[in-house]
Structures are given as C-alpha cells and as structure tokens.
C-alpha cells in the first residue's frame, strides 16, 4: 500500500505538470523514484514495511518485463545485428576486467573487487548475490558492494537522458546505450523512457542479453575462486571459511522472467499476440514498473555511500564511468550512435 501511495503521488505530479506546463518534463517513472527517495529520507520505514517494499520492487517488475516481450518482435532483434550481440558480450567482459583492475589498484580485496566488477558490468544486486557464493564472499563484502546500487542507480537514471539528448542520439542508439550501462531492468525502462518506446524496447533487449551473461561469468569464476587468497579479518588474520564455493541455482542464472520475455517475443513474432493487445500490455507494464520504481526509491539509503568508504566509492564510480565509455565506443564502432 505504501508503494501504491507513492505511485499515485507520482502520477498526480505528472498530471499536475501537464496541467501547468502542457508537458510532463518528468514522467511518473522518474517521479516515483524521487518521491520514494524523499519519503525514505524523511522517514525510515520499520521492519513491518520491508516485506511489502521488497515484494513491490521485485514481482511487479518481473511481470512487467514479461509483458514487454509482447512489444518486441524477431524483426527488431535481427535489426540490432549480430555485431551488437557480440559487442554486448565484449562490453561485459571488458568492463569486468577494467572494474576489477580499478578495484585492485585502489586497494580493494580481490573478492570485493570482483563483486563490484560483476555488479557494475552485469546487473547490480542480482549479479552480486549470484557471484557471492561462487567466490566465497562474506556478508560484509556483499553489503558494502550493494550499498551503491540504489543510490548510483537513481543518479544514472536521471543523468543518462541528459547525455542522450546532448549527443542527439536516436531512440535506437540511446536504448542500446542505456541497456549497456544501467544496473537493473526497471532502471533501464525509466532511463530510456524520455526518448520513446523504441529506446525502451531496445534498452530492455540489450539489458536482458547482459543479464544472460551472468551464467557464463559465474561458471568462469567457479574456476577462478579456488585460486583467490584466503579471506582475512580486520586484524589481517585468516578468517573462518564462509559458504563453500558452489554454483548458484539455475533460477539465479536464468530468471523466469527472461524466459517469459523470450516466450512472448516468440509469440509476437509468430503472430500469436494480436496487434490490438500490444498497447494495453505496454500500459500495464508501465504501471507495474512505476510501482517497482516507487519501491526502489523507498529502498534508497542516501547515507550508505558515506558509510562505505572512499576507496570503494572511487572504485564503483570509476568502474561505472569506464563502462559508459566502453559502451559509447561500441556504439560508434557499430555506427549505431
């Protein structure tokens, strides 16, 4: 109910914008984040609110991603070209190596540097949660790595449209750029929305290809993990072993909503989804995404960055800038931008 209240407030503010200026400069997707963050900054919800916020941040979004598959056809996928497909794989690999190198140069422990690298390069919290048991990272490493995802995610969502407009990018190019750089699927939708439906569809498609890279990355790290130095505690002594190195479950590597998304893409491509259903499905997906954005805002702890430490802050910010630079380079090489 709290997330729905924030969602209603976001739509009310969007309606007020249209009434006063004739145009919604900030759409409900972005306003939901801002309103949720404002509420979270003024009031820290107690534990009884957390399960509802967590539910709203996850399940409505997953359903929304599935519904977006109804607006994407095989023609659009083929129009992206195999160059972009292999480029996405290259961006993920290059970004992980660059981010890991930055983290190590700044003095982060190997496991912390790997968590930051995978979180930045693939899909934020989900990647961190999937990689952590593979490399035997402890809870403190995971919590510190995740601390930045919500805060920087909001900054990126608000800042990327300004870059896209400043560079005069097309909807197709901007969608690809957003899909290559933004942490999570809902943030991709929110960031791409200002440049239109094509940007949202392309951004979602590119982002889901990035998410599918989580499986191969976890498999590769399972071979690297035994070679990592033992974890140490704050006194520099060898820490007790954490969880055993293991492969995460298939649900972590290929989430159900990706399968659902691809299933609806196939249905749309074969004409199973009627054209008249595409627009209503898109509207429902947008509404569900706004609810998830409200939950995202309510989850933002603006003080988390200050508590995380300077080296980690620098590593995450520099890694994100490096990912953006690599992504723009790919788009120019492929003549998409």
PDB file of C-alpha atoms in Angstrom, residues 119-243:
ATOM      1  CA  UNK A 119      27.634  -5.771 -10.114  1.00  0.00           C
ATOM      2  CA  UNK A 120      28.626  -2.858 -12.346  1.00  0.00           C
ATOM      3  CA  UNK A 121      29.098  -4.889 -15.503  1.00  0.00           C
ATOM      4  CA  UNK A 122      26.068  -7.214 -15.436  1.00  0.00           C
ATOM      5  CA  UNK A 123      23.015  -6.461 -13.314  1.00  0.00           C
ATOM      6  CA  UNK A 124      23.749  -4.825  -9.965  1.00  0.00           C
ATOM      7  CA  UNK A 125      22.393  -6.549  -6.861  1.00  0.00           C
ATOM      8  CA  UNK A 126      21.345  -9.708  -8.694  1.00  0.00           C
ATOM      9  CA  UNK A 127      24.852 -10.266 -10.016  1.00  0.00           C
ATOM     10  CA  UNK A 128      26.402  -9.575  -6.618  1.00  0.00           C
ATOM     11  CA  UNK A 129      24.023 -12.038  -4.941  1.00  0.00           C
ATOM     12  CA  UNK A 130      24.740 -14.728  -7.544  1.00  0.00           C
ATOM     13  CA  UNK A 131      28.517 -14.266  -7.575  1.00  0.00           C
ATOM     14  CA  UNK A 132      28.988 -14.045  -3.785  1.00  0.00           C
ATOM     15  CA  UNK A 133      28.620 -17.792  -3.002  1.00  0.00           C
ATOM     16  CA  UNK A 134      30.733 -18.708  -6.026  1.00  0.00           C
ATOM     17  CA  UNK A 135      33.760 -16.744  -4.775  1.00  0.00           C
ATOM     18  CA  UNK A 136      33.048 -17.334  -1.051  1.00  0.00           C
ATOM     19  CA  UNK A 137      32.465 -13.635  -0.276  1.00  0.00           C
ATOM     20  CA  UNK A 138      31.313 -12.815   3.236  1.00  0.00           C
ATOM     21  CA  UNK A 139      28.276 -10.809   4.249  1.00  0.00           C
ATOM     22  CA  UNK A 140      30.197  -7.590   4.861  1.00  0.00           C
ATOM     23  CA  UNK A 141      31.638  -7.680   1.326  1.00  0.00           C
ATOM     24  CA  UNK A 142      28.188  -8.218  -0.157  1.00  0.00           C
ATOM     25  CA  UNK A 143      26.529  -5.479   1.916  1.00  0.00           C
ATOM     26  CA  UNK A 144      29.236  -2.942   1.096  1.00  0.00           C
ATOM     27  CA  UNK A 145      29.080  -3.760  -2.642  1.00  0.00           C
ATOM     28  CA  UNK A 146      25.294  -3.472  -2.736  1.00  0.00           C
ATOM     29  CA  UNK A 147      25.296  -0.170  -0.829  1.00  0.00           C
ATOM     30  CA  UNK A 148      25.908   1.817  -4.004  1.00  0.00           C
ATOM     31  CA  UNK A 149      23.475   0.133  -6.365  1.00  0.00           C
ATOM     32  CA  UNK A 150      20.319   2.001  -5.347  1.00  0.00           C
ATOM     33  CA  UNK A 151      21.930   5.426  -4.938  1.00  0.00           C
ATOM     34  CA  UNK A 152      24.032   5.367  -8.107  1.00  0.00           C
ATOM     35  CA  UNK A 153      21.186   3.672  -9.973  1.00  0.00           C
ATOM     36  CA  UNK A 154      18.964   6.680  -9.323  1.00  0.00           C
ATOM     37  CA  UNK A 155      21.718   9.100 -10.379  1.00  0.00           C
ATOM     38  CA  UNK A 156      22.278   7.179 -13.616  1.00  0.00           C
ATOM     39  CA  UNK A 157      18.548   7.041 -14.403  1.00  0.00           C
ATOM     40  CA  UNK A 158      18.285  10.812 -14.016  1.00  0.00           C
ATOM     41  CA  UNK A 159      21.552  11.631 -15.781  1.00  0.00           C
ATOM     42  CA  UNK A 160      21.612   9.375 -18.853  1.00  0.00           C
ATOM     43  CA  UNK A 161      18.695  11.064 -20.675  1.00  0.00           C
ATOM     44  CA  UNK A 162      20.635  14.340 -20.490  1.00  0.00           C
ATOM     45  CA  UNK A 163      23.607  12.622 -22.166  1.00  0.00           C
ATOM     46  CA  UNK A 164      21.380  11.095 -24.840  1.00  0.00           C
ATOM     47  CA  UNK A 165      19.739  14.428 -25.628  1.00  0.00           C
ATOM     48  CA  UNK A 166      23.080  16.246 -25.550  1.00  0.00           C
ATOM     49  CA  UNK A 167      24.615  13.783 -28.021  1.00  0.00           C
ATOM     50  CA  UNK A 168      21.430  13.883 -30.160  1.00  0.00           C
ATOM     51  CA  UNK A 169      21.187  10.086 -30.061  1.00  0.00           C
ATOM     52  CA  UNK A 170      18.360   8.293 -31.806  1.00  0.00           C
ATOM     53  CA  UNK A 171      15.914   6.221 -29.792  1.00  0.00           C
ATOM     54  CA  UNK A 172      17.579   3.028 -31.036  1.00  0.00           C
ATOM     55  CA  UNK A 173      21.088   4.192 -30.120  1.00  0.00           C
ATOM     56  CA  UNK A 174      20.076   5.610 -26.750  1.00  0.00           C
ATOM     57  CA  UNK A 175      18.200   2.432 -25.862  1.00  0.00           C
ATOM     58  CA  UNK A 176      21.302   0.373 -26.632  1.00  0.00           C
ATOM     59  CA  UNK A 177      23.445   2.764 -24.566  1.00  0.00           C
ATOM     60  CA  UNK A 178      21.101   2.552 -21.597  1.00  0.00           C
ATOM     61  CA  UNK A 179      20.892  -1.239 -21.850  1.00  0.00           C
ATOM     62  CA  UNK A 180      24.684  -1.465 -21.845  1.00  0.00           C
ATOM     63  CA  UNK A 181      25.261   0.777 -18.830  1.00  0.00           C
ATOM     64  CA  UNK A 182      22.330   0.765 -16.390  1.00  0.00           C
ATOM     65  CA  UNK A 183      22.318  -1.658 -13.443  1.00  0.00           C
ATOM     66  CA  UNK A 184      18.796  -3.102 -13.321  1.00  0.00           C
ATOM     67  CA  UNK A 185      15.943  -3.728 -15.759  1.00  0.00           C
ATOM     68  CA  UNK A 186      13.488  -1.264 -14.139  1.00  0.00           C
ATOM     69  CA  UNK A 187      16.139   1.426 -14.210  1.00  0.00           C
ATOM     70  CA  UNK A 188      16.672   0.719 -17.911  1.00  0.00           C
ATOM     71  CA  UNK A 189      12.979   1.287 -18.584  1.00  0.00           C
ATOM     72  CA  UNK A 190      12.941   4.505 -16.546  1.00  0.00           C
ATOM     73  CA  UNK A 191      16.125   5.897 -18.122  1.00  0.00           C
ATOM     74  CA  UNK A 192      15.096   5.038 -21.697  1.00  0.00           C
ATOM     75  CA  UNK A 193      11.507   6.316 -21.453  1.00  0.00           C
ATOM     76  CA  UNK A 194      12.260  10.013 -22.156  1.00  0.00           C
ATOM     77  CA  UNK A 195      13.442   9.085 -25.667  1.00  0.00           C
ATOM     78  CA  UNK A 196      10.428   6.980 -26.580  1.00  0.00           C
ATOM     79  CA  UNK A 197       9.140   3.432 -26.984  1.00  0.00           C
ATOM     80  CA  UNK A 198      11.912   2.312 -29.366  1.00  0.00           C
ATOM     81  CA  UNK A 199      14.512   3.286 -26.760  1.00  0.00           C
ATOM     82  CA  UNK A 200      12.655   1.300 -24.084  1.00  0.00           C
ATOM     83  CA  UNK A 201      12.357  -1.803 -26.274  1.00  0.00           C
ATOM     84  CA  UNK A 202      15.986  -1.738 -27.406  1.00  0.00           C
ATOM     85  CA  UNK A 203      17.224  -0.965 -23.903  1.00  0.00           C
ATOM     86  CA  UNK A 204      15.273  -3.875 -22.439  1.00  0.00           C
ATOM     87  CA  UNK A 205      16.531  -6.253 -25.114  1.00  0.00           C
ATOM     88  CA  UNK A 206      20.184  -5.264 -24.672  1.00  0.00           C
ATOM     89  CA  UNK A 207      19.891  -5.367 -20.888  1.00  0.00           C
ATOM     90  CA  UNK A 208      18.446  -8.882 -20.898  1.00  0.00           C
ATOM     91  CA  UNK A 209      21.356 -10.081 -23.049  1.00  0.00           C
ATOM     92  CA  UNK A 210      23.670  -8.622 -20.386  1.00  0.00           C
ATOM     93  CA  UNK A 211      21.729 -10.476 -17.683  1.00  0.00           C
ATOM     94  CA  UNK A 212      22.153 -13.746 -19.591  1.00  0.00           C
ATOM     95  CA  UNK A 213      25.920 -13.252 -19.275  1.00  0.00           C
ATOM     96  CA  UNK A 214      25.575 -13.947 -15.544  1.00  0.00           C
ATOM     97  CA  UNK A 215      25.612 -17.708 -16.105  1.00  0.00           C
ATOM     98  CA  UNK A 216      28.876 -17.879 -18.086  1.00  0.00           C
ATOM     99  CA  UNK A 217      30.531 -15.382 -15.714  1.00  0.00           C
ATOM    100  CA  UNK A 218      29.592 -17.431 -12.637  1.00  0.00           C
ATOM    101  CA  UNK A 219      30.884 -20.568 -14.362  1.00  0.00           C
ATOM    102  CA  UNK A 220      34.205 -18.858 -15.133  1.00  0.00           C
ATOM    103  CA  UNK A 221      34.521 -17.522 -11.580  1.00  0.00           C
ATOM    104  CA  UNK A 222      33.966 -21.009 -10.163  1.00  0.00           C
ATOM    105  CA  UNK A 223      37.331 -21.944 -11.720  1.00  0.00           C
ATOM    106  CA  UNK A 224      38.984 -18.737 -10.508  1.00  0.00           C
ATOM    107  CA  UNK A 225      37.669 -18.870  -6.916  1.00  0.00           C
ATOM    108  CA  UNK A 226      39.987 -21.632  -5.619  1.00  0.00           C
ATOM    109  CA  UNK A 227      42.981 -19.509  -6.684  1.00  0.00           C
ATOM    110  CA  UNK A 228      41.903 -16.450  -4.679  1.00  0.00           C
ATOM    111  CA  UNK A 229      43.880 -15.744  -1.475  1.00  0.00           C
ATOM    112  CA  UNK A 230      42.202 -16.680   1.832  1.00  0.00           C
ATOM    113  CA  UNK A 231      39.848 -14.099   3.301  1.00  0.00           C
ATOM    114  CA  UNK A 232      41.242 -12.096   6.217  1.00  0.00           C
ATOM    115  CA  UNK A 233      39.520 -10.344   9.089  1.00  0.00           C
ATOM    116  CA  UNK A 234      40.044  -6.729  10.171  1.00  0.00           C
ATOM    117  CA  UNK A 235      43.223  -7.702  12.055  1.00  0.00           C
ATOM    118  CA  UNK A 236      44.720  -9.206   8.926  1.00  0.00           C
ATOM    119  CA  UNK A 237      44.355 -12.766  10.185  1.00  0.00           C
ATOM    120  CA  UNK A 238      42.850 -15.540   8.076  1.00  0.00           C
ATOM    121  CA  UNK A 239      39.100 -15.555   8.509  1.00  0.00           C
ATOM    122  CA  UNK A 240      36.978 -18.604   9.005  1.00  0.00           C
ATOM    123  CA  UNK A 241      35.700 -20.171   5.819  1.00  0.00           C
ATOM    124  CA  UNK A 242      32.352 -18.910   4.677  1.00  0.00           C
ATOM    125  CA  UNK A 243      29.997 -20.701   2.384  1.00  0.00           C
TER     126      UNK A 243
END
